[in-house]
Tab-separated table of C-alpha atoms in Angstrom:
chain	number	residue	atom	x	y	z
R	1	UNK	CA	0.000	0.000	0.000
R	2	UNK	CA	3.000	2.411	0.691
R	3	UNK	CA	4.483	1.786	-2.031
R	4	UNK	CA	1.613	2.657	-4.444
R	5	UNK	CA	0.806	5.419	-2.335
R	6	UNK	CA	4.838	6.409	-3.187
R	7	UNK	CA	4.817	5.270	-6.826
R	8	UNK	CA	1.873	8.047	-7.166
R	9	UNK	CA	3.210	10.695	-5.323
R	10	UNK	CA	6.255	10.241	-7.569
R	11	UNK	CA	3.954	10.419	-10.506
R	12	UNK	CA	2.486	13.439	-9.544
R	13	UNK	CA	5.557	15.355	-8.904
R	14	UNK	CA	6.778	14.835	-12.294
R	15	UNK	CA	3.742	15.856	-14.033
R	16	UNK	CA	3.945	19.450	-11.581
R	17	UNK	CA	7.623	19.795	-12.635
R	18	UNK	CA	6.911	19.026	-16.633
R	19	UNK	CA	4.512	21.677	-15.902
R	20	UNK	CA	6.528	24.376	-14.432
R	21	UNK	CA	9.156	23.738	-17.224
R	22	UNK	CA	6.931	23.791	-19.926
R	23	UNK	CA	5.689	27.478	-18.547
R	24	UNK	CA	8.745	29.080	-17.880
R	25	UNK	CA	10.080	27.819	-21.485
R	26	UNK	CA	7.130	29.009	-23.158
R	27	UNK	CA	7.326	32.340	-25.172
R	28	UNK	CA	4.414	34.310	-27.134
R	29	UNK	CA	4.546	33.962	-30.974
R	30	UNK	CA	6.166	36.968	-32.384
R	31	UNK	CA	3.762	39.295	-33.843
R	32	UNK	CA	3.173	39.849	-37.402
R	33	UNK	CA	5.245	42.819	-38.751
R	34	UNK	CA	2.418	43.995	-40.728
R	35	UNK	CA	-0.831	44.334	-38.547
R	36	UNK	CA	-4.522	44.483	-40.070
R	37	UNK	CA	-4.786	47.754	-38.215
R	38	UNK	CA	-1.428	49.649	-38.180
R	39	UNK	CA	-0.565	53.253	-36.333
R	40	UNK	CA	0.749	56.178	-37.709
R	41	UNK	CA	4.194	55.838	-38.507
R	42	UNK	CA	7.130	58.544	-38.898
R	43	UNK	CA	8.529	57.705	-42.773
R	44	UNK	CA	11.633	60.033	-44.358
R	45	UNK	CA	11.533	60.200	-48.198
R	46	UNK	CA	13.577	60.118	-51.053
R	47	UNK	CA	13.073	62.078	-54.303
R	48	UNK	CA	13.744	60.018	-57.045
R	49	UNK	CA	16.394	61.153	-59.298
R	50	UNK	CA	19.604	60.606	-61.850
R	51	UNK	CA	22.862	60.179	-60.108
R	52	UNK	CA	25.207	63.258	-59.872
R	53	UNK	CA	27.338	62.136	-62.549
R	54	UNK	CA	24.494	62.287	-64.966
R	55	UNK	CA	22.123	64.443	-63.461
R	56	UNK	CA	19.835	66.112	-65.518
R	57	UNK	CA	20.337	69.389	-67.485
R	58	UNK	CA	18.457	72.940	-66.416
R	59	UNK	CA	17.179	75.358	-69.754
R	60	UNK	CA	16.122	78.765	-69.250
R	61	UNK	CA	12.557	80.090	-71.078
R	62	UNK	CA	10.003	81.915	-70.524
R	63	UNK	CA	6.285	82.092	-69.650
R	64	UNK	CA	3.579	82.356	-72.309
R	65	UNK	CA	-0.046	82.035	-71.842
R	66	UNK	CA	-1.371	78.764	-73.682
R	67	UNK	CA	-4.342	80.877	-74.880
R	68	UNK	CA	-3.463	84.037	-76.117
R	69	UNK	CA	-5.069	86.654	-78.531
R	70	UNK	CA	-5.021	89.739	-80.054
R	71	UNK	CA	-8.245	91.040	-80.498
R	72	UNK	CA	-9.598	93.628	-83.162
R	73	UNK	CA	-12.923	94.689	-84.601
R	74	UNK	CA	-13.799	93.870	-88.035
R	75	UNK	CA	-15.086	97.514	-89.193
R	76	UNK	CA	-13.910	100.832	-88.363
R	77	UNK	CA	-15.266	103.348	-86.202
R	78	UNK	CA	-15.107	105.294	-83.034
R	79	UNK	CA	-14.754	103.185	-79.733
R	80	UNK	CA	-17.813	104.359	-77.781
R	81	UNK	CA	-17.333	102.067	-74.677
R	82	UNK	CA	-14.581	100.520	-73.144
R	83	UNK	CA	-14.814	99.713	-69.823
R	84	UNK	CA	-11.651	97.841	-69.477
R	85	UNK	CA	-8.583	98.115	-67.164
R	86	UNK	CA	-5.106	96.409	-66.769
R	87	UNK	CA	-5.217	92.874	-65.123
R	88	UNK	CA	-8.777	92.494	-65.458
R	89	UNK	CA	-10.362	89.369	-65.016
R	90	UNK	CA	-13.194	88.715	-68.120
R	91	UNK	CA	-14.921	85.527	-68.587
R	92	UNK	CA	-16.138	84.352	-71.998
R	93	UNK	CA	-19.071	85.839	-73.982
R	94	UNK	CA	-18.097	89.394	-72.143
R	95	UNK	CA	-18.564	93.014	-74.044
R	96	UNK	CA	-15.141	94.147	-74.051
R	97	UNK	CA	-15.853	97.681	-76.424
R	98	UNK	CA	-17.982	98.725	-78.757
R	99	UNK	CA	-17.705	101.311	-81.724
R	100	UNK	CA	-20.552	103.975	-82.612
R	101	UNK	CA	-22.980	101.372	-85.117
R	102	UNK	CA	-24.726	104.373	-86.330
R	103	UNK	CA	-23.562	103.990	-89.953
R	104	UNK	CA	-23.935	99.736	-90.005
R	105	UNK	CA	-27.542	100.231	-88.434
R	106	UNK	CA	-28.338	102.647	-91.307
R	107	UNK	CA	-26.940	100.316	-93.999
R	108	UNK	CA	-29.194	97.708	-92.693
R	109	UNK	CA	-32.343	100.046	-92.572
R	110	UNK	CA	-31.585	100.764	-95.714
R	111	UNK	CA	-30.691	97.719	-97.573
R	112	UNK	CA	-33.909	96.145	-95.396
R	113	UNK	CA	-36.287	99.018	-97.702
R	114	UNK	CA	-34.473	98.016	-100.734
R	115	UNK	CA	-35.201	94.222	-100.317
R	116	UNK	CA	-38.915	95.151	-99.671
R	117	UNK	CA	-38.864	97.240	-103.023
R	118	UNK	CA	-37.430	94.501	-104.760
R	119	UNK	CA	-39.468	91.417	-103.320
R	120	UNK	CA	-42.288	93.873	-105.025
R	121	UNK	CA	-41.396	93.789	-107.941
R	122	UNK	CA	-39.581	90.261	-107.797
R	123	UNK	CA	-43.476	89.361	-107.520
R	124	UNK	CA	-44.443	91.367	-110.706
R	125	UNK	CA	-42.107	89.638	-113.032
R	126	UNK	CA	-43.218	86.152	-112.013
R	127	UNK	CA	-47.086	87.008	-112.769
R	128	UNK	CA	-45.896	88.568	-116.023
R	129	UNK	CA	-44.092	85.533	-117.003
R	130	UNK	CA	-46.438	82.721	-115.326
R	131	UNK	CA	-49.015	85.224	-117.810
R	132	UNK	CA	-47.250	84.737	-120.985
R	133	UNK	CA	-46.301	81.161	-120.265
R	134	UNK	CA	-50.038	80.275	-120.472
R	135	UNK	CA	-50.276	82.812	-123.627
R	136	UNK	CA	-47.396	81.645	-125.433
R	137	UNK	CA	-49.473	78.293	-125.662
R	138	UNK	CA	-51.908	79.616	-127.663
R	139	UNK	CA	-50.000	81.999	-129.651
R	140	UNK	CA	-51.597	84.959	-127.878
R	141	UNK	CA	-48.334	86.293	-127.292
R	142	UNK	CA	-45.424	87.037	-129.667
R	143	UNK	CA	-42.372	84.930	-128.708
R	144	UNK	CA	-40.649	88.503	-128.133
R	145	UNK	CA	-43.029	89.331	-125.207
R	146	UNK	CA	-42.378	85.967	-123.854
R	147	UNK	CA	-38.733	86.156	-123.570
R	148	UNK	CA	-38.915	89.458	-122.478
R	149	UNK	CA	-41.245	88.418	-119.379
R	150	UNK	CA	-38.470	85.261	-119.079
R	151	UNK	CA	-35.764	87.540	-118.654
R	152	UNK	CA	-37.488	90.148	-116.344
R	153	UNK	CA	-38.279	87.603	-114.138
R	154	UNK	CA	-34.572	86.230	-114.002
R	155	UNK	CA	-33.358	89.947	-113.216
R	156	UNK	CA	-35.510	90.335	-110.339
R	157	UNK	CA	-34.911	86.907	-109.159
R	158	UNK	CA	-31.110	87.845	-108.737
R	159	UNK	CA	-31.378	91.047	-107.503
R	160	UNK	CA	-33.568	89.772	-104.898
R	161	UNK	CA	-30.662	87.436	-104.296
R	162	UNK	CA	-27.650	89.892	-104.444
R	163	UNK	CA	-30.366	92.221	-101.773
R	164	UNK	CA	-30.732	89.437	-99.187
R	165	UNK	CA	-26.956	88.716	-99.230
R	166	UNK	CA	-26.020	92.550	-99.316
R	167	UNK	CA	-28.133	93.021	-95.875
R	168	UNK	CA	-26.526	89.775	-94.596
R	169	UNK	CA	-23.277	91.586	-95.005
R	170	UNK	CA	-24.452	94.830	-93.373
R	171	UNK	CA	-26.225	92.491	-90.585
R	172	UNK	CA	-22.921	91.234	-89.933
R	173	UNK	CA	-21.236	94.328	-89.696
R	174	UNK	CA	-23.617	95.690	-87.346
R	175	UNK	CA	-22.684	92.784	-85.013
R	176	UNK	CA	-18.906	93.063	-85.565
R	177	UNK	CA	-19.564	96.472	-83.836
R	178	UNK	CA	-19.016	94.619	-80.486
R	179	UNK	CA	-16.234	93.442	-79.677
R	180	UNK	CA	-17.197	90.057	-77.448
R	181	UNK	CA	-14.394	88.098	-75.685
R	182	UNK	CA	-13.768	84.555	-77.019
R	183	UNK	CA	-12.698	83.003	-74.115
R	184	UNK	CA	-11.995	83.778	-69.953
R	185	UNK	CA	-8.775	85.614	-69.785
R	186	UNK	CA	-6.790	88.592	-68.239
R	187	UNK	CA	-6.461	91.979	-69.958
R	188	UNK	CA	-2.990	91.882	-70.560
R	189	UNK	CA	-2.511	95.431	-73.290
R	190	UNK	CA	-4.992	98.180	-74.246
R	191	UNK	CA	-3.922	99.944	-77.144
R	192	UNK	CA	-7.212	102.007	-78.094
R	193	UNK	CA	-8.818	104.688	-75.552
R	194	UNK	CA	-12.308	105.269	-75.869
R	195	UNK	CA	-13.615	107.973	-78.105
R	196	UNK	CA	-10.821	107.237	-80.574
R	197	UNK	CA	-10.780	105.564	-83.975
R	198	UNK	CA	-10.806	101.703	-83.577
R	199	UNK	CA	-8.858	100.383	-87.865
R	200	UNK	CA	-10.445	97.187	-89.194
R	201	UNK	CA	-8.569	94.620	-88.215
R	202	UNK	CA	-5.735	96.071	-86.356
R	203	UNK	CA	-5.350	94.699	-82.540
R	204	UNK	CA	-7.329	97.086	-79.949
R	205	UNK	CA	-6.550	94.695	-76.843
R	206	UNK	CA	-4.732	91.810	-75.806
R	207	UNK	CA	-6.234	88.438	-73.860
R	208	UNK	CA	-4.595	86.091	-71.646
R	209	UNK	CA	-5.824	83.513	-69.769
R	210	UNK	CA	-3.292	82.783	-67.297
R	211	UNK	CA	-4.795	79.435	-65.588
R	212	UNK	CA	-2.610	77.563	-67.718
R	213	UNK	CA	1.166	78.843	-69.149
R	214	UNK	CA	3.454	77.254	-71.445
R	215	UNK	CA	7.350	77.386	-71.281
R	216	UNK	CA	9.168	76.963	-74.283
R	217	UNK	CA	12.933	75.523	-74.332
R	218	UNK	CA	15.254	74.997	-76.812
R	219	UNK	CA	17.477	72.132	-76.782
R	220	UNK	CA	20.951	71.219	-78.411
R	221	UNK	CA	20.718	68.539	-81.412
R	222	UNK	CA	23.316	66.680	-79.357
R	223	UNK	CA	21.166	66.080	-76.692
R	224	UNK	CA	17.601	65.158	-79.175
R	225	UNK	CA	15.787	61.541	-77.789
R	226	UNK	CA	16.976	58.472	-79.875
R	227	UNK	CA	13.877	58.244	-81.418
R	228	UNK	CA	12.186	58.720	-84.628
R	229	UNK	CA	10.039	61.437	-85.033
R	230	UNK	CA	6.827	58.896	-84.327
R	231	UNK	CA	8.303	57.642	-81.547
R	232	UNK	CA	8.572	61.177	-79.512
R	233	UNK	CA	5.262	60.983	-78.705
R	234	UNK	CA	6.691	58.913	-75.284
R	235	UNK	CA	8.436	61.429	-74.005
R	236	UNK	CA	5.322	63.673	-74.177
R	237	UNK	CA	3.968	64.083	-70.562
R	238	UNK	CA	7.432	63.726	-69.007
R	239	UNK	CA	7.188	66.171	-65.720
R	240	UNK	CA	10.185	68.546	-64.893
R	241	UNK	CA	10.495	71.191	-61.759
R	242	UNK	CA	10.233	74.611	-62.896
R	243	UNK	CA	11.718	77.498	-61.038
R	244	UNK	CA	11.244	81.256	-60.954
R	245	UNK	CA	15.252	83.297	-60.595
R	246	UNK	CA	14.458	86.025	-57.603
R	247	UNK	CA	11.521	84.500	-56.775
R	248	UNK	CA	12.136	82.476	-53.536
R	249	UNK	CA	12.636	78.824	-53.780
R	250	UNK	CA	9.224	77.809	-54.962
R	251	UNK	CA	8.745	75.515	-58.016
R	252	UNK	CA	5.672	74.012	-60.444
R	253	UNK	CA	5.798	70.625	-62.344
R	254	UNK	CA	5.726	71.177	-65.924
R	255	UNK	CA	4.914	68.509	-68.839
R	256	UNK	CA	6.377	68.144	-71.803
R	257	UNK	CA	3.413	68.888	-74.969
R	258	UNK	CA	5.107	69.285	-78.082
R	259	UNK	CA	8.582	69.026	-79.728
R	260	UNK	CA	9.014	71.641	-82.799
R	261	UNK	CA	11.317	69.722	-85.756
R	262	UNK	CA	12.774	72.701	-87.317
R	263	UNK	CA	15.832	74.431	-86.060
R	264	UNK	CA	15.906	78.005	-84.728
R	265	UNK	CA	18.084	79.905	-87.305
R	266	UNK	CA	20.024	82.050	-84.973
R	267	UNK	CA	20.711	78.999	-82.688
R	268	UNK	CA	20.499	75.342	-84.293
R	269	UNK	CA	18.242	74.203	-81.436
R	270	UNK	CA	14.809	72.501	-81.283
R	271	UNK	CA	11.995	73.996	-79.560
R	272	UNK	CA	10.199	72.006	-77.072
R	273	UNK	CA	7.192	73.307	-74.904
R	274	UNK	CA	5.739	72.508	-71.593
R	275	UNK	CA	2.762	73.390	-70.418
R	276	UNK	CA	1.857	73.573	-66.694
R	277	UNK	CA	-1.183	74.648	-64.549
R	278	UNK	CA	-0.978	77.783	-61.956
R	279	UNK	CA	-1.871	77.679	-58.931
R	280	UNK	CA	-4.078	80.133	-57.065
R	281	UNK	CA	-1.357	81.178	-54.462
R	282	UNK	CA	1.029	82.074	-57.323
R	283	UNK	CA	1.192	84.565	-59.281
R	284	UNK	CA	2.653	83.607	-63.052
R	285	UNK	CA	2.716	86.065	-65.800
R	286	UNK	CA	3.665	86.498	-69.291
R	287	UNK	CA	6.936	87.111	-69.793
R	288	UNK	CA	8.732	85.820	-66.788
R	289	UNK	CA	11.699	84.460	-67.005
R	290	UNK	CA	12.055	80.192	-65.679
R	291	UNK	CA	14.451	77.670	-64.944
R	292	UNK	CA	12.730	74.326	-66.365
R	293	UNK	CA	15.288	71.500	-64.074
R	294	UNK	CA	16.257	68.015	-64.655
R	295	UNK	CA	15.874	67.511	-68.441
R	296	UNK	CA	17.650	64.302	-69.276
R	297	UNK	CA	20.165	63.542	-71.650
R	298	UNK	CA	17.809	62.151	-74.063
R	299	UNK	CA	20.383	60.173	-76.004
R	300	UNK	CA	21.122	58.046	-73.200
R	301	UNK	CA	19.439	55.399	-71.013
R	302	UNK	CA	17.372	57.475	-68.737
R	303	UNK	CA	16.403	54.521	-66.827
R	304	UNK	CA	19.698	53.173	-65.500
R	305	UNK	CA	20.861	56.311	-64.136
R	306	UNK	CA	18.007	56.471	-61.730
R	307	UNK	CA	19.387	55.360	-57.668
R	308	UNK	CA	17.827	54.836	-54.434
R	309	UNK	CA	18.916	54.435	-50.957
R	310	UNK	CA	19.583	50.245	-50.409
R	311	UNK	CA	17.215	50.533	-47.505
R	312	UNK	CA	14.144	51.939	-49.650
R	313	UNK	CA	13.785	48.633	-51.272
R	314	UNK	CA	12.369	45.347	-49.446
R	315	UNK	CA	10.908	42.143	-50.277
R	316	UNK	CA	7.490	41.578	-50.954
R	317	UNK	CA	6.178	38.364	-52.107
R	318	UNK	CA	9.559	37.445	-53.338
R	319	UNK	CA	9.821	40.375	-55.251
R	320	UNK	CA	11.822	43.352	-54.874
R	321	UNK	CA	9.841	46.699	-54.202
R	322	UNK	CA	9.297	49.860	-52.583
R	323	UNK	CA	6.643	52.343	-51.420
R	324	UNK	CA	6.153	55.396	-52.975
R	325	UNK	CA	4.462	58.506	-51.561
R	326	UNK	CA	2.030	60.698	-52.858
R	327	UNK	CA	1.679	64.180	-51.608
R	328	UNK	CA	-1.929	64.975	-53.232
R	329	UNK	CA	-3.322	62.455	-51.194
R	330	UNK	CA	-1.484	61.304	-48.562
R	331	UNK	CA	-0.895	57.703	-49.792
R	332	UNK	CA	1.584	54.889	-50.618
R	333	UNK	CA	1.422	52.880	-53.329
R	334	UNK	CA	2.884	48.956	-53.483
R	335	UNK	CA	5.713	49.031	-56.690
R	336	UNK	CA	7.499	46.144	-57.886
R	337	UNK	CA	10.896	47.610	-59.093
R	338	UNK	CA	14.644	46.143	-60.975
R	339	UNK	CA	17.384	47.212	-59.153
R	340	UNK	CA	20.590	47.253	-60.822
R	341	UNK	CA	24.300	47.709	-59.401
R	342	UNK	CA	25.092	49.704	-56.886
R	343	UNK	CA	25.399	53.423	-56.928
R	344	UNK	CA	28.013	53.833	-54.638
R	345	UNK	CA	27.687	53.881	-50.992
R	346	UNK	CA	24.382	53.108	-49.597
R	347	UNK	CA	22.535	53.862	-52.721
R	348	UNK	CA	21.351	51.328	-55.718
R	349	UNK	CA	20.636	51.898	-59.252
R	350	UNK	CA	17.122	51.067	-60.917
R	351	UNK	CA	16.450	50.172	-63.778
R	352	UNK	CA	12.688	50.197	-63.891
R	353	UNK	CA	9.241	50.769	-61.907
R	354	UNK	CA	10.186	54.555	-60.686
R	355	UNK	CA	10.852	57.831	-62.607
R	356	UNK	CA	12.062	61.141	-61.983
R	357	UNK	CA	10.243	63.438	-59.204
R	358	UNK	CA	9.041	60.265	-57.497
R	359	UNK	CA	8.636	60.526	-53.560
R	360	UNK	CA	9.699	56.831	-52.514
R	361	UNK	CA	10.006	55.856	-48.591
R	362	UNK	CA	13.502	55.818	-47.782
R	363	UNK	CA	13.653	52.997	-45.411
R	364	UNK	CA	11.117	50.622	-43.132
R	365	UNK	CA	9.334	49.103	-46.054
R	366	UNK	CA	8.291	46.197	-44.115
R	367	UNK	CA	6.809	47.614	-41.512
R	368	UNK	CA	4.224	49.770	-43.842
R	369	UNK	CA	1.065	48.530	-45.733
R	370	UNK	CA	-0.964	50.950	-48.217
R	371	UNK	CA	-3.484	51.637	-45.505
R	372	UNK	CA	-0.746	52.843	-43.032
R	373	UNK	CA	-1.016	56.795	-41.910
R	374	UNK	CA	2.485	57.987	-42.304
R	375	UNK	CA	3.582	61.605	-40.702
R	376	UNK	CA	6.656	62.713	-43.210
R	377	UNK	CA	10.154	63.283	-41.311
R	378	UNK	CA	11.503	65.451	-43.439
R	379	UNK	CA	8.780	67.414	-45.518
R	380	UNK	CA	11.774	70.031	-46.936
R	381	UNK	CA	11.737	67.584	-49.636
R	382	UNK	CA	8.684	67.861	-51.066
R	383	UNK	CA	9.792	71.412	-51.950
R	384	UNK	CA	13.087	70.682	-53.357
R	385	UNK	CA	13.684	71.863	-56.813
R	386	UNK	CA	16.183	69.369	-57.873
């Protein structure tokens, strides 16, 4: 009896000891490093950009409004009203001036009498030939009076014609006695005051509408894309930072819209434009002189020259990528990239899934999903020019 009473005692203090070890050895799984609900997490970034040794080129220019005009009345006469001032703001459809429509109105009134007149006797000559066509049937009429009645009828048929365009003309005239703007702009030149003598067709004042500006480069032949001229439509698009000298340190993004094949005759270069919007808080003017930054050498491999920091890329999935920022919103976006060799110390080239003016996280990769709220370390950069 003892010893059964021992065997289980025995048996009992084994099972408390297994116990105790198994606790004290036991450890909580390791969390996942990506959580379905993740905090706000402090991120520095990275503009994406050529390495120094091939960094991109800077061209001066200058600013030109993408719609532009020169307007002018189409008939003379003396400017009557023009309420219009420098830098004022006109939407489309507005009365910009008007000249005295005295003499157009009484063209019109006039020509309008003479069309009357002429419908008159436009009416006559058909019942006088209508008459002698049922006549010349029966020989009641000479052939002479017929014709005659055939050709009255074809005079006042035309001059009734030649009448209704003539007070078209006049009609239009009338109307080109208001000048009307064609589209929302700024009053950039008045060269008229009212009460003097507005020329056909010579300018009277100048519209700009300055939501929208173009800058206009010219480039080297030497540095022209490989490409034939079909194939520049890929470049078109292609943003670049555009600086204002004397202005501070604030920049636009700019996009390339059209390259111009002929050469400039003083220079041998080859126009290309970029157009970009303007913001409300700046002002941008005709005129002004620009820095557009970063313009690649087109002849070479734009792609390969492109380098991050080795800690911006991670592994996802197996596959190499990084997280790239975007300031209009806020968010990150998932991108599979190529790296390349490396760039030197700490840094990595890549040869495809970022471009130029790119914001990608610098480092921490892992730890982010595209649902994570990230506070930016060093926002400077999101103002950089280069």
């Amino acid at each position: 009896m003892s010893k059964v009473k021992i065997t289980a005692g025995i048996g009992i203090t084994v099972l408390i000891s297994a116990a105790a070890i198994g606790w004290l050895l036991w450890k909580p799984a390791p969390e996942n490093k990506v959580s379905a609900v993740t905090p706000e997490r402090v991120v520095k970034l990275y503009k994406v950009s050529g390495d120094k040794s091939a960094s991109g080129i800077s061209y001066p220019g200058r600013i030109r409004a993408v719609k532009h005009a020169e307007l002018f009345f189409r008939v003379s006469g003396p400017v009557i009203e023009r309420n219009l001032t420098y830098g004022k703001v006109v939407e489309a459809g507005t009365v910009l001036m008007r000249i005295d429509p005295r003499d157009y109105q009484r063209e019109v009134d006039r020509l309008t009498q003479e069309l009357e007149v002429q419908k008159v006797q436009s009416s006559l000559a058909n019942l006088e030939y209508s008459r002698n066509k049922q006549l010349i049937a029966s020989k009641a009429v000479s052939q002479a009076a017929y014709d005659s009645s055939v050709t009255k009828k074809q005079a006042a048929d035309a001059q009734l014609k030649m009448l209704e365009v003539s007070l078209q003309i006049a009609k239009d005239k009338l109307a080109d006695t208001v000048l009307i703007a064609p589209f929302h702009g700024t009053v950039s030149d008045l060269k008229i005051e009212q009460y003097e003598i507005a020329a056909a067709n010579v300018p009277v004042v100048t519209l700009d509408d300055l939501r929208e500006v173009e800058v206009k480069i010219n480039i080297p032949a030497g540095n022209l894309p490989n490409a034939s001229i079909y194939g520049l439509k890929r470049y078109l698009g292609m943003q670049f930072d555009v600086t204002f000298p004397g202005r501070g340190q604030r920049s636009l993004q700019a996009a390339i819209h059209e390259f111009k094949p002929v050469a400039s005759e003083e220079s041998e270069t080859y126009e290309v434009t970029l157009r970009m919007k303007v913001p409300d808080d700046f002002l941008v003017l005709p005129g002004m002189s620009v820095e557009v930054h970063g313009i690649p050498h087109f002849n070479s491999s734009r792609e390969k020259r492109l380098t991050l920091p080795f800690a911006a890329v991670f592994q996802r999935d197996n596959r190499p990528s990084v997280w790239i920022y975007h300031p209009e919103t806020g968010k990150l976006e998932l991108r599979e990239v190529k790296p390349g060799a490396p760039a030197g110390e700490n840094m990595l080239f890549i040869e495809e899934g970022i471009t130029p003016g790119e914001y990608v996280v610098a480092a921490g990769g892992d730890w982010l999903t595209a649902q994570t709220s990230v506070r930016i370390l060093n926002p400077e950069v999101l103002n950089e020019n280069h």
